[in-house]
mmCIF file with all atom_site columns, C-alpha atoms in Angstrom:
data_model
loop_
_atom_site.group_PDB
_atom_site.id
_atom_site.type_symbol
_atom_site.label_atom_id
_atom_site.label_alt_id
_atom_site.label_comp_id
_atom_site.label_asym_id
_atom_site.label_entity_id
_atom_site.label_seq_id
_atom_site.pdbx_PDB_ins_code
_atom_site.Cartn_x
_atom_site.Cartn_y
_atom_site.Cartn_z
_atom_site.occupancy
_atom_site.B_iso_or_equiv
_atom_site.pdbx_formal_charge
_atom_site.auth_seq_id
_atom_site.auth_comp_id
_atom_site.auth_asym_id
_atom_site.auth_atom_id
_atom_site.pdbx_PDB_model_num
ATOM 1   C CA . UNK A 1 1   ? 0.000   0.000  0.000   1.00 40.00 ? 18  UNK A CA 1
ATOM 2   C CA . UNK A 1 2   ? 1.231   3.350  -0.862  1.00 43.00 ? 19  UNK A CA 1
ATOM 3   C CA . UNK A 1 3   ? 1.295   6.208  1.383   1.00 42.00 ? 20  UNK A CA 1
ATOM 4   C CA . UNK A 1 4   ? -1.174  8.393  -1.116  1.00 44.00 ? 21  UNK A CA 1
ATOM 5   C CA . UNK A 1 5   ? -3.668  5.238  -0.635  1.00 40.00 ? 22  UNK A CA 1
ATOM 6   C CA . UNK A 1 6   ? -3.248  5.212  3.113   1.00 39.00 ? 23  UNK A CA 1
ATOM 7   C CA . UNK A 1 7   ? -3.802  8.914  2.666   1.00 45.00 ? 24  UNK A CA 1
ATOM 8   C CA . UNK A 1 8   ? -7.070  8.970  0.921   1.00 54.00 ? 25  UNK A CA 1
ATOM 9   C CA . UNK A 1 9   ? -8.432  5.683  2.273   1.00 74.00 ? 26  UNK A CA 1
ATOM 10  C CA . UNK A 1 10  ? -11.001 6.108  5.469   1.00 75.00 ? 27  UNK A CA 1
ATOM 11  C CA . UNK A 1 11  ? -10.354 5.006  8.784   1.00 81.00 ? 28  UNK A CA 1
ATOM 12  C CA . UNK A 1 12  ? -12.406 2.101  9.769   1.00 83.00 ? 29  UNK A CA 1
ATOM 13  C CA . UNK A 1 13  ? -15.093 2.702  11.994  1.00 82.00 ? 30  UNK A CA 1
ATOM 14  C CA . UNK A 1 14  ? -15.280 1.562  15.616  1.00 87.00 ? 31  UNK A CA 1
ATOM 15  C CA . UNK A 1 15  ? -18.972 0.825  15.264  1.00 87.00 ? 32  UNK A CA 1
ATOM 16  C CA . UNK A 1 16  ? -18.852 -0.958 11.450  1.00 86.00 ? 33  UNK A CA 1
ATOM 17  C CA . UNK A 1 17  ? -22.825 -0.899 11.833  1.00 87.00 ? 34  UNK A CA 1
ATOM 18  C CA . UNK A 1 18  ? -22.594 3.442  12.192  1.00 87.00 ? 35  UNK A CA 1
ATOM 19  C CA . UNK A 1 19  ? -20.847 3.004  8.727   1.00 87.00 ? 36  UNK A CA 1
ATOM 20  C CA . UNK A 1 20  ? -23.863 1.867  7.161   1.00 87.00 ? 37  UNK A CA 1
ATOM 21  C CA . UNK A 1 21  ? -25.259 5.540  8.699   1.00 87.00 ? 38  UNK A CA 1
ATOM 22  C CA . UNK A 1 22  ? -21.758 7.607  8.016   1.00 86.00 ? 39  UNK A CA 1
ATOM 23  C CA . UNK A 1 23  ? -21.524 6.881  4.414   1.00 85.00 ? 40  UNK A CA 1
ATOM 24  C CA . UNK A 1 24  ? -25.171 7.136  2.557   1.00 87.00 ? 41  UNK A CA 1
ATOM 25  C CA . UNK A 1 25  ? -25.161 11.313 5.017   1.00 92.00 ? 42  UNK A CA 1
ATOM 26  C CA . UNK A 1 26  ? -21.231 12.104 4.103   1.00 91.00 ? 43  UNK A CA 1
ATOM 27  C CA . UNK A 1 27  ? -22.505 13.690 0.428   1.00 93.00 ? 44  UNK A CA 1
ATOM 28  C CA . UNK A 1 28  ? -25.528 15.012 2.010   1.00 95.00 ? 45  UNK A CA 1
ATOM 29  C CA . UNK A 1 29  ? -24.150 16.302 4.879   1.00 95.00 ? 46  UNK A CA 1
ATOM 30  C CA . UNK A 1 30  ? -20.920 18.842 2.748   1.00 96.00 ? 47  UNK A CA 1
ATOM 31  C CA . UNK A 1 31  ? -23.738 19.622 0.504   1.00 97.00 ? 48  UNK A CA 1
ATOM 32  C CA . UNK A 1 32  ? -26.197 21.262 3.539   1.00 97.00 ? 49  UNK A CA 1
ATOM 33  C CA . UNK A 1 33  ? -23.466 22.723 4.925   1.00 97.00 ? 50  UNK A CA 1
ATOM 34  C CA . UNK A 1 34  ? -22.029 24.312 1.680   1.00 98.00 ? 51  UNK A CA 1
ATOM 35  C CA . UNK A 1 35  ? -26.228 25.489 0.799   1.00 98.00 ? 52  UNK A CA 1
ATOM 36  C CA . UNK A 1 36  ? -26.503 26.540 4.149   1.00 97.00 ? 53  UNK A CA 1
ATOM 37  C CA . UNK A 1 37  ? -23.190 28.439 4.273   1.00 97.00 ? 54  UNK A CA 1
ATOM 38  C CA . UNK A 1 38  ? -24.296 30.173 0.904   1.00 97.00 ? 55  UNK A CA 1
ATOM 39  C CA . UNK A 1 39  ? -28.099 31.001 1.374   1.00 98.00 ? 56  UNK A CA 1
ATOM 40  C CA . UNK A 1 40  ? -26.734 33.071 5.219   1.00 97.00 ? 57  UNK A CA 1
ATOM 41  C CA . UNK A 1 41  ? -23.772 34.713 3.041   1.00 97.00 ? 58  UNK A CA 1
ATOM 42  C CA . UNK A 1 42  ? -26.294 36.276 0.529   1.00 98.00 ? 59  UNK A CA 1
ATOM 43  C CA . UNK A 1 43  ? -28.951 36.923 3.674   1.00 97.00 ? 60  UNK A CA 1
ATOM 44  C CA . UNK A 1 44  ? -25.958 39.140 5.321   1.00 94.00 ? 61  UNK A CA 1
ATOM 45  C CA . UNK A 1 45  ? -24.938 40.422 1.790   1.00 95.00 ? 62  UNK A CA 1
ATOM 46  C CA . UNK A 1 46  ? -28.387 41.484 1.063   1.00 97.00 ? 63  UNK A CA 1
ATOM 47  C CA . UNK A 1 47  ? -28.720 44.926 3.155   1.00 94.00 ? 64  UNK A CA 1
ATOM 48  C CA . UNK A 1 48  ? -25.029 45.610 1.408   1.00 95.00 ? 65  UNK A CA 1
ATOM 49  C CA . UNK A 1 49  ? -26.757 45.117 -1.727  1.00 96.00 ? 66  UNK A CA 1
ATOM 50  C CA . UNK A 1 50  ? -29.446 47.104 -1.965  1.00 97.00 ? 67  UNK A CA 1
ATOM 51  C CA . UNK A 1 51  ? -27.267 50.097 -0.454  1.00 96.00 ? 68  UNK A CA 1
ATOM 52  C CA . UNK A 1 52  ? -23.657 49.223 -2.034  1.00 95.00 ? 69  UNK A CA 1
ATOM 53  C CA . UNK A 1 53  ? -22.669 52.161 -1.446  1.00 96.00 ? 70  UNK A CA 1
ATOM 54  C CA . UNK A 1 54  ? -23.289 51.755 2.192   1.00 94.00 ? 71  UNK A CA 1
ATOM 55  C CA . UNK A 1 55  ? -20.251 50.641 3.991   1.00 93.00 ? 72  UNK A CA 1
ATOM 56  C CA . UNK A 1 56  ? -17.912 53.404 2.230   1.00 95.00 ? 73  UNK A CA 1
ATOM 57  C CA . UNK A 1 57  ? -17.165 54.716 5.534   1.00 93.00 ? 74  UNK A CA 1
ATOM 58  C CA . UNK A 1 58  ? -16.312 51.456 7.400   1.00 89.00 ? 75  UNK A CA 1
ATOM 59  C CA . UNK A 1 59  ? -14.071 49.693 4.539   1.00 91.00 ? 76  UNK A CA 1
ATOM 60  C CA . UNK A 1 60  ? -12.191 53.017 4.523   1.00 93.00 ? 77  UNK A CA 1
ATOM 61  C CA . UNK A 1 61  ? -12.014 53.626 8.387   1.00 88.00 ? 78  UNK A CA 1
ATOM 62  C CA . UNK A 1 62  ? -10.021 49.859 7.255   1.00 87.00 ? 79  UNK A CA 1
ATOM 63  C CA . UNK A 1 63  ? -7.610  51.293 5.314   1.00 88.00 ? 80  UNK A CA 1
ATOM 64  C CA . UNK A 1 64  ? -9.313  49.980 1.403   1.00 91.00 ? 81  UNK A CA 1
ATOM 65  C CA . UNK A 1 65  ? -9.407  53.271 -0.155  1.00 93.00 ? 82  UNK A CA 1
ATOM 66  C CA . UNK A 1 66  ? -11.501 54.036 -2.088  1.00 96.00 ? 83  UNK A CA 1
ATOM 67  C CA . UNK A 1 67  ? -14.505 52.977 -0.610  1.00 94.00 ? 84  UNK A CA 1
ATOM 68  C CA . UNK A 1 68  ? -16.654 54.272 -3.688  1.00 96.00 ? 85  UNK A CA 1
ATOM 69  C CA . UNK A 1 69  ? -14.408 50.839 -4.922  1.00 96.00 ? 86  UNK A CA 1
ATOM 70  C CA . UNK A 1 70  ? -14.637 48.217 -2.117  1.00 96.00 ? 87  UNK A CA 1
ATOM 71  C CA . UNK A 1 71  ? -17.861 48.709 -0.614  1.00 96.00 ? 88  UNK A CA 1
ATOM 72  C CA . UNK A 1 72  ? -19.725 47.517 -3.881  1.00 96.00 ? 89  UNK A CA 1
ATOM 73  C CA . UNK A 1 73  ? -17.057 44.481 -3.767  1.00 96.00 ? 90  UNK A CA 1
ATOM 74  C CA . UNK A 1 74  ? -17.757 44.210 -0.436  1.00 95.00 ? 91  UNK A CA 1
ATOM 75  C CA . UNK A 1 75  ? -21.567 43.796 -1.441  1.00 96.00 ? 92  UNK A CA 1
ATOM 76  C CA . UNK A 1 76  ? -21.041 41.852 -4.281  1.00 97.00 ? 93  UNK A CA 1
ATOM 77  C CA . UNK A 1 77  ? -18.819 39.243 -2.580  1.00 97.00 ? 94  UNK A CA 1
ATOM 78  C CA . UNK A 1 78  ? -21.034 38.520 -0.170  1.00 96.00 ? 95  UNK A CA 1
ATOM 79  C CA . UNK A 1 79  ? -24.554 38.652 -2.032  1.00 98.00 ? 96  UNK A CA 1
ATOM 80  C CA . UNK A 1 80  ? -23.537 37.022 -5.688  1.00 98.00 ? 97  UNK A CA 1
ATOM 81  C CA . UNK A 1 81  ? -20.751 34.915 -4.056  1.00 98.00 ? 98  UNK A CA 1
ATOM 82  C CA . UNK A 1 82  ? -23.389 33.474 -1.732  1.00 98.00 ? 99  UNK A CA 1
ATOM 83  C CA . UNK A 1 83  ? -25.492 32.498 -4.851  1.00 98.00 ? 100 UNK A CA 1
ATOM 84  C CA . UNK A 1 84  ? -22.191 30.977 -6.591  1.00 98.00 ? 101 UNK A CA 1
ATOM 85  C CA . UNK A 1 85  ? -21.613 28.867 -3.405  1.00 98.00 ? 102 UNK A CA 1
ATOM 86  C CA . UNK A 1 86  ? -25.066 28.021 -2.698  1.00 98.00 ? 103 UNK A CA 1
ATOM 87  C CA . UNK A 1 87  ? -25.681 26.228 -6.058  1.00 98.00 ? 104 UNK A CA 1
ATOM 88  C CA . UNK A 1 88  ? -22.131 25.216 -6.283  1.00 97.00 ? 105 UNK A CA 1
ATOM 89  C CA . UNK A 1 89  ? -20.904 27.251 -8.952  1.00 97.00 ? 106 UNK A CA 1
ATOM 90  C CA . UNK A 1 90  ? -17.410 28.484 -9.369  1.00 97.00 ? 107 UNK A CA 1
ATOM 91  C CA . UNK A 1 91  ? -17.111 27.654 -5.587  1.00 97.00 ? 108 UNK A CA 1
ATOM 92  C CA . UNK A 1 92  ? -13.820 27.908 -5.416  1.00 97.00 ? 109 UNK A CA 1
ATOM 93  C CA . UNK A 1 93  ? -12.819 31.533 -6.449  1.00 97.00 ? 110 UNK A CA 1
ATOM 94  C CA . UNK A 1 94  ? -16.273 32.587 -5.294  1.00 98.00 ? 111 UNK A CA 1
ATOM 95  C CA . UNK A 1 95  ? -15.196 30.366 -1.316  1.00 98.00 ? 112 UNK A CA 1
ATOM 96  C CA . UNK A 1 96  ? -11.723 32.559 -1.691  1.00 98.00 ? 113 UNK A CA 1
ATOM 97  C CA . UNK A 1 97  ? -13.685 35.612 -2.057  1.00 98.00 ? 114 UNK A CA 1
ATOM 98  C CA . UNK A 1 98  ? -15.604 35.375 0.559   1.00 97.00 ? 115 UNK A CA 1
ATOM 99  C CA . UNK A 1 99  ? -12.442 33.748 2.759   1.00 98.00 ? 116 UNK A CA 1
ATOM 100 C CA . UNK A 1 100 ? -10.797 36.989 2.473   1.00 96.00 ? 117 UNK A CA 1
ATOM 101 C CA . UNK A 1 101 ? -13.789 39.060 3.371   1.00 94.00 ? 118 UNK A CA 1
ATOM 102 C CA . UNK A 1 102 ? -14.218 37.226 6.462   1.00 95.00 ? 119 UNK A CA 1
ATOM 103 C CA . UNK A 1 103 ? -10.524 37.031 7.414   1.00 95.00 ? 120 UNK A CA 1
ATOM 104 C CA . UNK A 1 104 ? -10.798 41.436 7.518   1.00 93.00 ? 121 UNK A CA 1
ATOM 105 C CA . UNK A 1 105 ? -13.575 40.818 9.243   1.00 90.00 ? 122 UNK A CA 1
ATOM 106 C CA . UNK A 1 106 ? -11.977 39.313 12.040  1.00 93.00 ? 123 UNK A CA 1
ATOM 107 C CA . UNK A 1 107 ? -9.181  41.739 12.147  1.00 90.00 ? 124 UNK A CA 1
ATOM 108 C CA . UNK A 1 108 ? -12.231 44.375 12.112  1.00 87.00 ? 125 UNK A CA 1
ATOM 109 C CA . UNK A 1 109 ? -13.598 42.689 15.094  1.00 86.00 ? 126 UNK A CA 1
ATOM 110 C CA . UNK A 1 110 ? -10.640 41.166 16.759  1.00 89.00 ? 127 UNK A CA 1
ATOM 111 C CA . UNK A 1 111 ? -8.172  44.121 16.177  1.00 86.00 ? 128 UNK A CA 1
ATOM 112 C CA . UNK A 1 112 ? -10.012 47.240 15.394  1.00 85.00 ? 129 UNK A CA 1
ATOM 113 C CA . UNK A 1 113 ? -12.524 47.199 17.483  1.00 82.00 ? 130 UNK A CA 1
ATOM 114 C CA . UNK A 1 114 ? -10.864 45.393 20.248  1.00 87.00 ? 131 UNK A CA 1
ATOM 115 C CA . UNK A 1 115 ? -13.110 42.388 21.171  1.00 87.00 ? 132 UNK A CA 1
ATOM 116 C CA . UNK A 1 116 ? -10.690 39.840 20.864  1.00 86.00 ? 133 UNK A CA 1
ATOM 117 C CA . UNK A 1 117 ? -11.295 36.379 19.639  1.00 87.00 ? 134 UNK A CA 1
ATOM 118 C CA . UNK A 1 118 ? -14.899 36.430 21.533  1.00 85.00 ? 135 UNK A CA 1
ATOM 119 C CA . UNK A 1 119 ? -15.582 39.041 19.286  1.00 84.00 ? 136 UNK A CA 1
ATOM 120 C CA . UNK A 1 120 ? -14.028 37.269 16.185  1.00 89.00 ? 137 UNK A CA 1
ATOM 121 C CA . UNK A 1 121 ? -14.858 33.771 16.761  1.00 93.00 ? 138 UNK A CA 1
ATOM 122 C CA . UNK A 1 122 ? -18.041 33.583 14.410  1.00 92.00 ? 139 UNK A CA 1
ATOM 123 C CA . UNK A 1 123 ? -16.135 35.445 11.577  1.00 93.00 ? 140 UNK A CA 1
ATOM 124 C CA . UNK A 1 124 ? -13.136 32.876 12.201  1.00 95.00 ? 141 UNK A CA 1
ATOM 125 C CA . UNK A 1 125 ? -15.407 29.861 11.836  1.00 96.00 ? 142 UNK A CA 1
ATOM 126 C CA . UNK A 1 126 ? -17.030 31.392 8.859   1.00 95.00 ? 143 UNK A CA 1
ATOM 127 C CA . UNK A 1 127 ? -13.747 31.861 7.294   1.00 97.00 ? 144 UNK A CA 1
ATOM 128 C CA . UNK A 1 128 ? -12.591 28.409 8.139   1.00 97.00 ? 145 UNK A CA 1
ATOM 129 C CA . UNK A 1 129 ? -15.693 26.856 6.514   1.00 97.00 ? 146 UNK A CA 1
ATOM 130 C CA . UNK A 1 130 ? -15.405 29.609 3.019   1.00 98.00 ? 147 UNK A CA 1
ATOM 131 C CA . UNK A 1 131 ? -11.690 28.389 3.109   1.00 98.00 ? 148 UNK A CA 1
ATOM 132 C CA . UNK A 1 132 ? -12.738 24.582 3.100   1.00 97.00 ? 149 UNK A CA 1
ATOM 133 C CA . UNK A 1 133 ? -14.593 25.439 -0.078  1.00 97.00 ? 150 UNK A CA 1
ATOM 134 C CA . UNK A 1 134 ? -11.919 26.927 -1.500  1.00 97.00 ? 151 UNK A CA 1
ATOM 135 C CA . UNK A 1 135 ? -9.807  24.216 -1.330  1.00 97.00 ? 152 UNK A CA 1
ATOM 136 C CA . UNK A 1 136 ? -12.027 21.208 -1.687  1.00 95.00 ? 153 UNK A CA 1
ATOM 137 C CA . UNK A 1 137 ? -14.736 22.710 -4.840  1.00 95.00 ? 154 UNK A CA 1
ATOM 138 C CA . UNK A 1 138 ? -18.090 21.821 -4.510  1.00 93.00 ? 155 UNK A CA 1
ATOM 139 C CA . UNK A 1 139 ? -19.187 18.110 -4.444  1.00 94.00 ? 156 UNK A CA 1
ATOM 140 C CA . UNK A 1 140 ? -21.269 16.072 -6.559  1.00 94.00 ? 157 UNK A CA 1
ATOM 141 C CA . UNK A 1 141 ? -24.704 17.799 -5.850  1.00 95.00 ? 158 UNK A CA 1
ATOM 142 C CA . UNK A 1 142 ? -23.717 20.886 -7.501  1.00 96.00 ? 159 UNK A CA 1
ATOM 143 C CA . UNK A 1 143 ? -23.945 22.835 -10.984 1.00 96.00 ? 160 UNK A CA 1
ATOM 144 C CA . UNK A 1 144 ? -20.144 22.778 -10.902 1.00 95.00 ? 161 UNK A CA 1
ATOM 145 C CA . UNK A 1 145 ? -20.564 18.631 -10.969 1.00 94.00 ? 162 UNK A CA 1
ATOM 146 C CA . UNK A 1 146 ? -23.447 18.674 -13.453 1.00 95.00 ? 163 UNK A CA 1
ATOM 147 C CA . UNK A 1 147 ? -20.951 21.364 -15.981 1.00 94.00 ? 164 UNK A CA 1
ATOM 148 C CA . UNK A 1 148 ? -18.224 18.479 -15.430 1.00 91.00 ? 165 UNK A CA 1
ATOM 149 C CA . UNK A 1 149 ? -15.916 21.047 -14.572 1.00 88.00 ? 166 UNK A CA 1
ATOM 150 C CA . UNK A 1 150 ? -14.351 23.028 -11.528 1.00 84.00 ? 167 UNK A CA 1
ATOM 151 C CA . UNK A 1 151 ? -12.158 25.812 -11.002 1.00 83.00 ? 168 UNK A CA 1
#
């Protein structure tokens, strides 16, 4: 056995009955959680969407000058990107979008405003999950899988 197939290969279960369980959820389960983590990215970029123009103030008080320039981006990131992850559609650069977005947003909220990691935590777990997307693409249940290509 190589070590790439020891790599890839599961570990057996502890319970083998739970693997009759495991295995039939493991494509439904990445799929929920990649819908899931879409359809709540475009419900927080929808206020930035309708008012793009919006956050000018905050991305600058940031340092992204000019804000005329990121806010939209901002908005746009976070609404359309949510749409591209939701249905699994160039996940990956739309995941890597949205992984940068949430790793300002915990320097916003860890740094800048001071809170720490209690006040970063959520954007750090958001930003883990965007950043598993990134790397892995979207699954089988997705428009990506049904086009037969990825980014």
């Amino acid at each position: 056995m190589t070590d790439a197939t020891v790599s890839t290969s599961r570990p057996r279960a502890i319970l083998p009955a739970l693997e009759k369980i495991y295995l039939p959820l493991d494509t439904f389960a990445e799929t929920l959680l990649r819908v899931l983590c879409g359809v709540l990215l475009v419900t927080h970029g929808y206020g930035k969407i309708v008012n793009p123009f919006g956050a000018v103030g905050m991305v600058e008080s940031l340092g992204f000058y000019p804000g005329v320039f990121w806010s939209p981006l901002l908005a746009a990131t976070e609404f359309f990107g949510g749409i591209l992850i939701a249905i699994g559609l160039l996940t990956r650069p739309a995941a890597f979008a949205a992984t940068i977005v949430l790793l300002v947003t915990v320097y916003f909220h860890g740094i800048v405003q001071g809170e720490g990691l209690g006040g970063a935590e959520k954007s750090v777990l958001w930003a883990a999950i965007l950043f598993f997307f990134a790397v892995r693409g979207a699954n089988s249940q997705s428009v990506d899988a049904k086009l037969g290509k990825q980014f």
